Amino acid sequence: MTARSFERFLNLSVDLTAFRETELLGTGLAHHYLAKVRAACGDEIFADLLAAHRLARSDASRDAGDRDPVLLDRALRHRIFSDDTLGPVARNVIKLWYAGMWYGLPPEWTDRYGARAAAATSTVTAASYQEGLLWPAIGAHPPGAKAPGYGSWAQPPRIEDRYLKRAAK
Amino acid sequence: MTAPTIANRDDLISYLHTAMALEHATIPPYLTAYYSIHSNTNSDAAHIIRVVAVEEMLHLTLAANVLNAIGGTPDLTRPGFVPSYPAYLPDGEDDFTVDLRPFSPEAVETFCKIERPGTTSGAGPRLVQTADSGRPLLVSSPTVEGMRFYSIGEFYAEIIEGLEKVAASDPALFCGDPARQVGPESFYSGGGALFPVTDLDSALRALHFIADQGEGLDSGLYDDDGELAHYYRFRQLQLGRYYEVGDEPDAPSGPPLFVTWDDVYQVKVSARLADYPPGELADAARQFNADYGAFLGLLTKAFNGQPALLQDAVWYMFRLRDGINQLVRNPLPGSDWLHAAPTFEIPAAVGSDQDASRTTGEMAQAVSR
């Protein structure tokens, strides 16, 4: 794996999960997840997914150097989610980050592109359950792990400004 | 022998403020090494570091109790309470500084130096001349300019002697409000019990406990409770074997102990905010510092008449844990693949408001870098 494909996988994951790169790297699992996705769908489709994502980003890029969030959303749907090959993989990448589980690709997909052993439903590492983005997304902690401390439940949830309604994009 | 440096209550109060700063100053180096270890690896080393760090928190609280007992006012938010790393330790010579390091042989070497037993006994001079280095010192004499201690144990020996002397001439020395004492009901801890300090006996007990548990004031491996002193806990990592009762200092005879130095995030040594390029990672580092500053504000409140607030300190520390974990897993851009680490540069504008999250934006802007 090259540093460049890792960076591209991270960029893809940022757009798919709506978590920031620091948070994704903060799970300590990004390298594991990249290896899992690539093993499940194969090098070629993995490269196609990253390429489609780069095109989607360029579709949405503005003169100021940033991206139009509405255009990016549309481009991701057009180039990735509505694609028979890339869509199911991308959906599973989202589930992977949020649940810490690799969910098996659907039978229609494996019928067409081949069933790899790595494509079956499986846990990536023992740490991936506790690092699932699901927990910070709902302001909770994974039951049985990452104890937040006695009495923590009496505190208001800590929600970052950017997740509040009408937050500046 | 150097003249005693503690003549009255004010001197004692100065020394105990320094004692609190000293106990705290050991914690960031321990936390940095502890959290740099990959999860589920190096359990022997992680356990040793964790136990010592938790005991330093107990020492901090005991020092606050002694300070409160003689009418002092603990303050963990004053500028300079958290040293700027790397900082010198009280070692007579300037042979090492304390850095914030990933778990490594160098880090363990530093931990041994922090905790090493004193070499003077009885009448030897405890105070030595400081070198004029301009670096911050963890243990210098707060009452005599330009002097510092040969070891942490000797620093406490000076306080113990001064306390006995002042108590003998000032019957009202222990005038502190007992309600300001933190007792075991507010302190959930391993590694020894917390107790209130209300008189000379309990004050001496607290100070002896701190010195014995850390460095071994009497140079023994085990303290009165049969606990291995911190210095020897760390020596185990260097010698690759656990101690057993009756062992000689350089020849532990217990089970072997395994260390895998590679299962560690190689965080940048004593990282500073200036090392972070602008961006979300720098924001996360600033956020951690703001949280840490707010946490010190919470402790200050707890040590100033609201000991029940230490219950909130528990979940606060878990939040800090999550913050450190996130930082050390992130590569620090522009640092040759080294990873990020908390910088413990506490923003000056932090108040003692326990809910930092609402004011974090303002506090982050208060950071000068």
XYZ file of C-alpha atoms in Angstrom:
538
model
C 0.000 0.000 0.000
C 1.323 3.398 -0.848
C 1.091 6.552 1.208
C -0.883 8.065 -1.650
C -3.592 5.406 -1.683
C -3.817 5.674 2.113
C -4.347 9.414 1.847
C -6.988 8.863 -0.854
C -8.745 6.257 1.262
C -8.799 8.734 4.138
C -10.242 11.455 1.895
C -12.918 9.049 0.725
C -13.697 8.073 4.306
C -13.973 11.719 5.381
C -16.627 12.322 2.707
C -18.451 9.056 3.387
C -18.575 9.327 7.191
C -18.711 13.112 7.781
C -16.004 12.661 10.420
C -12.767 14.599 10.184
C -9.459 13.056 9.238
C -8.080 13.616 12.757
C -10.993 11.657 14.183
C -10.627 8.835 11.669
C -6.892 8.523 12.325
C -7.680 8.839 16.027
C -9.334 5.428 15.946
C -5.961 3.898 15.152
C -7.701 1.644 12.638
C -7.474 3.401 9.281
C -4.707 1.143 7.976
C -6.599 -1.963 9.076
C -9.753 -0.731 7.385
C -8.010 0.046 4.140
C -6.525 -3.454 4.078
C -9.932 -4.953 4.831
C -11.744 -3.081 2.081
C -9.082 -3.861 -0.477
C -9.054 -7.549 0.420
C -12.851 -7.732 0.263
C -13.367 -6.084 -3.122
C -10.025 -6.604 -4.836
C -7.323 -4.186 -5.977
C -9.038 -3.174 -9.187
C -12.416 -2.215 -7.772
C -10.696 -0.542 -4.820
C -8.674 1.619 -7.216
C -11.854 2.416 -9.175
C -13.576 3.514 -5.985
C -10.758 5.904 -5.074
C -10.664 7.233 -8.649
C -14.431 7.815 -8.689
C -14.159 9.672 -5.424
C -11.441 11.949 -6.775
C -13.637 12.739 -9.764
C -16.549 13.491 -7.442
C -14.398 15.908 -5.477
C -13.260 17.654 -8.614
C -16.901 17.904 -9.821
C -17.633 19.867 -6.672
C -14.527 22.001 -6.485
C -14.933 25.742 -6.573
C -12.594 28.504 -7.662
C -11.821 29.363 -4.049
C -10.186 25.948 -3.671
C -12.889 24.483 -1.455
C -15.842 22.296 -2.424
C -19.532 22.967 -2.779
C -21.192 20.576 -0.317
C -24.364 20.289 -2.394
C -22.439 19.493 -5.556
C -20.247 17.028 -3.679
C -23.292 15.222 -2.324
C -24.744 15.001 -5.828
C -21.454 13.849 -7.336
C -20.973 11.137 -4.712
C -24.463 9.808 -5.418
C -23.914 9.967 -9.141
C -20.431 8.511 -9.365
C -20.381 6.096 -6.434
C -23.645 5.233 -4.706
C -25.697 4.698 -7.868
C -22.935 2.609 -9.389
C -23.667 -1.154 -9.271
C -20.025 -1.997 -8.638
C -18.879 0.806 -6.347
C -22.115 1.581 -4.499
C -22.320 -1.577 -2.350
C -18.618 -1.309 -1.460
C -18.947 2.348 -0.459
C -22.007 1.595 1.687
C -20.032 -1.097 3.456
C -17.113 1.279 4.010
C -19.538 3.550 5.871
C -20.811 0.651 7.955
C -17.226 -0.436 8.602
C -16.263 2.924 10.106
C -19.455 3.262 12.104
C -19.859 -0.277 13.426
C -16.296 -1.534 13.288
C -17.576 -4.564 11.334
C -17.075 -5.531 7.740
C -20.489 -6.601 6.455
C -20.542 -9.135 3.651
C -21.181 -7.698 0.190
C -24.624 -8.545 -1.209
C -25.016 -11.790 -3.241
C -25.797 -9.863 -6.444
C -22.407 -8.199 -6.094
C -20.419 -11.358 -5.347
C -22.243 -13.257 -8.121
C -20.957 -10.705 -10.547
C -17.485 -9.867 -9.239
C -16.559 -13.036 -7.435
C -16.706 -13.995 -3.769
C -13.438 -13.536 -1.915
C -13.018 -15.128 1.497
C -12.273 -11.673 2.904
C -15.619 -10.384 1.613
C -17.638 -12.289 4.211
C -18.992 -10.588 7.319
C -16.250 -10.344 9.928
C -14.757 -8.271 12.714
C -11.629 -6.422 11.699
C -9.792 -6.265 15.013
C -10.713 -6.596 18.668
C -10.405 -2.799 18.939
C -12.788 -1.947 16.107
C -15.965 -2.383 18.154
C -14.890 0.217 20.686
C -13.599 2.563 18.005
C -16.813 2.524 15.983
C -17.900 6.029 14.926
C -21.425 5.090 15.913
C -20.601 5.891 19.542
C -19.267 9.419 19.186
C -22.000 10.073 16.603
C -24.693 9.485 19.233
C -22.665 10.960 22.092
C -22.386 7.628 23.869
C -19.696 5.112 24.641
C -19.519 1.499 23.497
C -21.186 -0.602 26.208
C -18.560 -2.528 28.115
C -15.646 -0.457 26.846
C -14.158 3.054 27.025
C -15.839 3.700 30.341
C -16.740 7.376 30.578
C -16.613 7.487 34.386
C -19.073 7.426 37.248
C -21.595 10.233 37.082
C -20.681 11.198 33.533
C -24.262 10.567 32.530
C -25.339 13.593 34.543
C -23.407 15.866 32.179
C -24.941 17.329 29.027
C -23.721 15.638 25.854
C -20.784 17.341 24.240
C -21.854 18.153 20.691
C -19.524 20.086 18.486
C -20.845 23.260 16.905
C -20.446 21.915 13.392
C -23.047 19.238 14.090
C -25.667 21.680 15.311
C -28.416 22.861 12.997
C -27.546 25.818 10.838
C -23.884 25.358 11.641
C -21.581 27.039 9.190
C -20.392 24.579 6.622
C 25.515 21.664 56.086
C 23.330 24.278 54.506
C 21.222 26.349 56.861
C 17.577 25.290 57.074
C 15.452 27.104 54.523
C 12.123 26.898 56.344
C 11.679 29.341 59.227
C 7.944 29.992 59.388
C 4.488 29.234 58.063
C 4.971 31.287 54.910
C 8.085 29.296 54.032
C 6.169 26.060 54.564
C 3.352 27.291 52.365
C 5.842 28.147 49.602
C 7.377 24.699 49.869
C 4.031 22.940 49.736
C 2.985 24.900 46.655
C 6.215 23.679 45.087
C 5.471 20.141 46.283
C 2.123 20.178 44.501
C 3.720 21.508 41.315
C 6.401 18.833 41.579
C 3.944 15.966 42.071
C 1.873 17.179 39.157
C 4.898 17.769 36.918
C 5.687 14.054 36.908
C 2.253 13.156 35.574
C 2.407 14.456 31.958
C 5.618 12.478 31.222
C 4.039 9.333 32.631
C 0.771 9.849 30.739
C 2.579 10.516 27.467
C 4.567 7.289 27.732
C 1.553 5.308 28.923
C -0.763 6.358 26.115
C 1.940 5.983 23.468
C 1.794 2.226 24.021
C -0.368 0.425 21.446
C -3.484 -0.892 23.119
C -3.333 -4.546 24.120
C 0.476 -4.608 24.046
C 3.180 -4.136 26.676
C 0.818 -4.907 29.524
C 3.672 -5.217 32.063
C 5.049 -1.797 31.229
C 1.632 -0.161 30.896
C 0.612 -1.475 34.289
C 3.788 -0.226 35.986
C 3.500 3.265 34.510
C -0.200 3.485 35.259
C 0.218 2.518 38.904
C 2.937 5.115 39.399
C 0.930 7.850 37.657
C -2.123 7.108 39.816
C 0.039 7.269 42.935
C 1.409 10.657 41.871
C -2.209 11.849 41.774
C -2.592 10.604 45.339
C 0.609 12.462 46.330
C -0.721 15.639 44.729
C -3.877 15.356 46.802
C -1.981 14.599 50.019
C 0.243 17.629 49.437
C -2.920 19.720 48.975
C -4.243 18.376 52.276
C -1.057 19.376 54.122
C -1.137 22.820 52.493
C -4.791 23.270 53.461
C -4.086 22.073 57.006
C -1.705 24.984 57.643
C -4.010 27.556 56.099
C -2.690 27.617 52.541
C -4.697 27.956 49.334
C -3.931 25.331 46.673
C -3.915 26.733 43.158
C -3.245 24.517 40.164
C -4.185 27.244 37.708
C -1.463 29.761 38.439
C 0.986 30.448 35.597
C 3.927 28.082 35.696
C 2.176 25.369 37.695
C 2.521 23.102 34.674
C 6.173 23.244 33.627
C 7.269 23.811 30.085
C 8.794 20.531 28.933
C 11.630 19.681 28.741
C 12.226 20.755 32.341
C 15.164 20.095 34.624
C 14.845 17.861 37.636
C 16.433 18.355 41.039
C 19.524 16.458 40.486
C 22.467 18.527 41.644
C 23.987 18.366 38.198
C 22.314 19.318 34.962
C 22.705 15.833 33.620
C 19.197 15.329 32.332
C 15.919 17.001 31.601
C 12.427 15.595 31.806
C 10.879 15.308 28.379
C 7.476 14.148 27.232
C 8.556 10.957 25.479
C 6.966 7.889 23.962
C 7.507 4.682 25.909
C 11.159 3.892 25.198
C 14.388 3.021 27.009
C 15.086 6.760 27.176
C 11.731 7.396 28.832
C 12.304 4.675 31.427
C 15.776 6.064 32.083
C 14.201 9.446 32.794
C 11.563 7.892 35.047
C 14.295 6.202 37.076
C 16.079 9.514 37.418
C 12.883 11.263 38.510
C 12.298 8.654 41.173
C 15.840 7.833 42.136
C 16.666 7.610 45.815
C 18.638 10.394 47.436
C 22.314 9.818 48.051
C 22.787 11.995 51.077
C 22.091 10.592 54.478
C 21.593 12.412 57.738
C 23.861 15.419 57.897
C 24.870 15.763 54.251
C 23.821 18.876 52.392
C 20.393 18.553 50.835
C 20.628 21.763 48.922
C 23.043 22.260 46.111
C 23.775 25.239 43.938
C 21.690 25.417 40.789
C 23.472 25.851 37.522
C 22.541 29.042 35.755
C 20.788 27.427 32.842
C 17.620 29.447 32.596
C 15.577 26.268 32.232
C 12.560 25.653 34.426
C 13.311 23.495 37.449
C 10.922 20.987 38.887
C 12.370 21.211 42.371
C 14.131 24.289 43.503
C 14.004 25.870 46.890
C 11.145 28.357 46.912
C 12.707 30.351 49.746
C 16.392 30.496 48.883
C 17.287 31.892 45.509
C 19.547 29.781 43.344
C 19.375 26.599 45.399
C 17.746 23.311 44.649
C 17.535 19.815 45.991
C 19.601 16.797 45.232
C 16.541 14.546 44.974
C 12.809 14.654 45.493
C 13.196 12.613 48.686
C 15.511 15.241 50.108
C 13.093 17.983 49.168
C 10.495 16.254 51.341
C 13.045 15.676 54.125
C 13.527 19.445 54.206
C 9.779 20.016 54.475
C 9.428 17.422 57.217
C 12.204 19.000 59.246
C 10.792 22.488 58.708
C 7.285 21.388 59.617
C 8.446 19.911 62.905
C 10.399 23.048 63.729
C 7.620 25.504 62.909
C 4.992 23.375 64.658
C 7.091 23.394 67.826
C 7.181 27.189 67.945
C 3.750 27.940 66.520
C 0.939 26.048 68.278
C -1.605 27.511 65.860
C 0.164 26.174 62.762
C -2.619 23.743 61.905
C -5.313 26.372 61.601
C -6.820 25.159 58.317
C -10.548 24.511 57.996
C -11.020 20.719 58.268
C -13.843 20.971 55.706
C -11.201 21.681 53.057
C -9.568 18.297 53.594
C -10.051 15.640 50.934
C -10.829 12.308 52.554
C -11.141 8.779 51.248
C -14.870 9.266 50.600
C -14.020 11.699 47.769
C -11.021 9.936 46.366
C -11.287 6.713 44.452
C -7.775 5.416 44.204
C -5.381 2.583 44.073
C -1.992 2.546 45.676
C -2.699 3.757 49.165
C -5.396 5.480 51.141
C -6.040 9.172 51.278
C -6.550 10.696 54.728
C -7.311 14.153 56.113
C -4.452 16.187 57.584
C -5.339 18.074 60.751
C -2.249 18.052 62.960
C 1.480 17.448 62.997
C 1.118 13.684 63.193
C -1.106 13.348 60.138
C 0.982 15.909 58.229
C 4.180 13.962 58.894
C 2.431 10.755 57.962
C 1.357 12.271 54.624
C 4.824 13.596 53.766
C 6.604 10.384 54.777
C 4.099 8.420 52.729
C 4.782 10.507 49.612
C 8.546 10.239 49.979
C 8.517 6.515 50.784
C 6.148 5.567 47.993
C 8.124 7.497 45.434
C 11.795 7.314 45.945
C 12.288 5.334 49.055
C 13.442 7.964 51.549
C 15.284 5.295 53.481
C 16.554 3.718 50.246
C 14.515 0.579 50.860
C 12.948 -1.303 47.985
C 9.648 -1.747 49.783
C 7.775 0.728 51.945
C 6.003 0.019 55.221
C 2.961 -1.369 53.397
C 5.089 -3.784 51.415
C 4.755 -1.673 48.257
C 7.658 -1.485 45.862
C 8.987 2.098 45.550
C 8.517 3.790 42.182
C 12.209 3.802 41.376
C 12.352 0.021 41.639
C 9.128 -0.427 39.717
C 10.804 1.285 36.770
C 14.093 -0.543 37.303
C 12.148 -3.733 36.585
C 11.604 -2.499 33.029
C 15.327 -1.977 32.615
C 16.317 -5.263 34.207
C 13.590 -7.341 32.541
C 12.497 -9.024 35.734
C 10.161 -8.372 38.664
C 11.449 -7.876 42.194
C 10.551 -10.111 45.058
C 10.788 -9.354 48.751
C 14.360 -9.758 49.937
C 15.972 -8.958 46.576
C 19.051 -6.786 46.281
C 18.495 -3.526 44.315
C 20.301 -4.651 41.165
C 19.223 -8.292 41.173
C 15.483 -8.840 40.958
C 14.664 -12.539 41.180
C 10.957 -12.566 40.290
C 9.271 -13.637 37.036
C 10.598 -12.208 33.771
C 8.895 -9.175 32.337
C 8.376 -8.595 28.630
C 8.683 -5.349 26.760
C 8.164 -4.791 23.038
C 9.568 -1.342 22.371
C 8.173 -1.335 18.816
C 4.515 -1.555 19.872
C 4.498 2.156 20.538
C 3.326 5.262 18.715
C 6.542 7.191 18.126
C 5.235 10.525 19.293
C 7.348 13.631 18.882
C 9.406 14.248 22.004
C 8.119 17.220 24.008
C 5.926 18.362 21.139
C 4.848 22.003 21.158
C 1.833 23.636 19.544
C 4.330 25.389 17.270
C 5.190 21.968 15.808
C 1.615 21.541 14.585
C 0.807 22.953 11.176
C -2.449 24.944 11.221
C -5.444 22.678 10.814
C -7.774 20.296 12.557
C -4.989 18.358 14.307
C -3.609 21.591 15.797
C -7.166 22.397 16.884
C -7.401 19.025 18.611
C -4.095 19.652 20.424
C -5.314 23.077 21.550
C -8.615 21.576 22.635
C -6.773 19.045 24.785
C -4.729 21.794 26.447
C -7.883 23.784 27.125
C -9.557 20.684 28.591
C -6.507 20.010 30.722
C -6.478 23.599 31.965
C -10.160 23.358 32.840
C -9.451 20.089 34.649
C -6.785 21.803 36.774
C -9.402 24.468 37.515
C -11.778 21.747 38.672
C -9.101 20.262 40.955
C -8.383 23.725 42.368
C -12.054 24.085 43.315
C -12.054 20.597 44.826
C -8.981 21.477 46.925
C -10.589 24.734 48.049
C -13.522 23.484 50.041
C -15.462 21.389 47.529
C -13.892 17.922 47.762
C -17.043 16.306 46.351
C -16.106 17.795 42.974
C -13.458 15.082 42.678
C -16.273 12.837 41.537
C -16.490 14.964 38.387
C -12.724 14.701 38.053
C -13.161 11.007 37.283
C -15.158 11.490 34.102
C -13.018 14.474 33.256
C -9.942 12.266 33.292
C -11.634 9.756 30.987
C -12.321 12.602 28.577
C -8.651 13.578 28.749
C -7.730 9.945 28.070
C -9.823 9.948 24.900
C -8.177 13.205 23.840
C -4.647 11.859 24.306
C -5.488 8.629 22.500
C -6.768 10.538 19.494
C -3.658 12.732 19.318
C -1.063 9.967 19.606
C -2.701 7.966 16.805
C -2.385 10.876 14.394
C 0.831 11.392 12.438
C 2.166 14.916 12.948
C 2.524 16.405 9.469
C 6.021 17.617 8.691
C 7.667 15.613 11.477
C 9.133 12.690 9.551
C 6.380 10.233 10.435
C 6.483 11.007 14.126
C 3.107 11.134 15.789
C 1.322 13.946 17.562
C 1.176 14.182 21.350
C -0.393 16.491 23.900
C 1.794 19.538 24.558
C 0.454 20.467 28.019
C 0.805 24.161 27.183
C -2.042 25.410 29.299
C -3.763 28.502 27.914
C -3.534 31.411 30.331
C -7.165 32.408 30.027
C -8.547 29.198 31.505
C -10.808 29.935 34.437
C -11.929 27.375 36.956
C -15.241 26.903 35.174
C -15.685 23.171 35.108
C -17.585 23.053 31.841
C -14.824 23.917 29.436
C -16.691 22.888 26.341
C -18.697 26.052 26.080
C -15.747 28.389 26.279
C -13.213 26.350 24.410
C -13.275 28.561 21.349
C -12.310 31.616 23.359
C -9.674 29.695 25.274
C -8.141 28.314 22.136
C -7.719 31.863 20.868
C -5.951 32.771 24.068
C -3.086 30.485 23.129
C -0.369 32.770 21.930
C 1.110 30.505 19.285
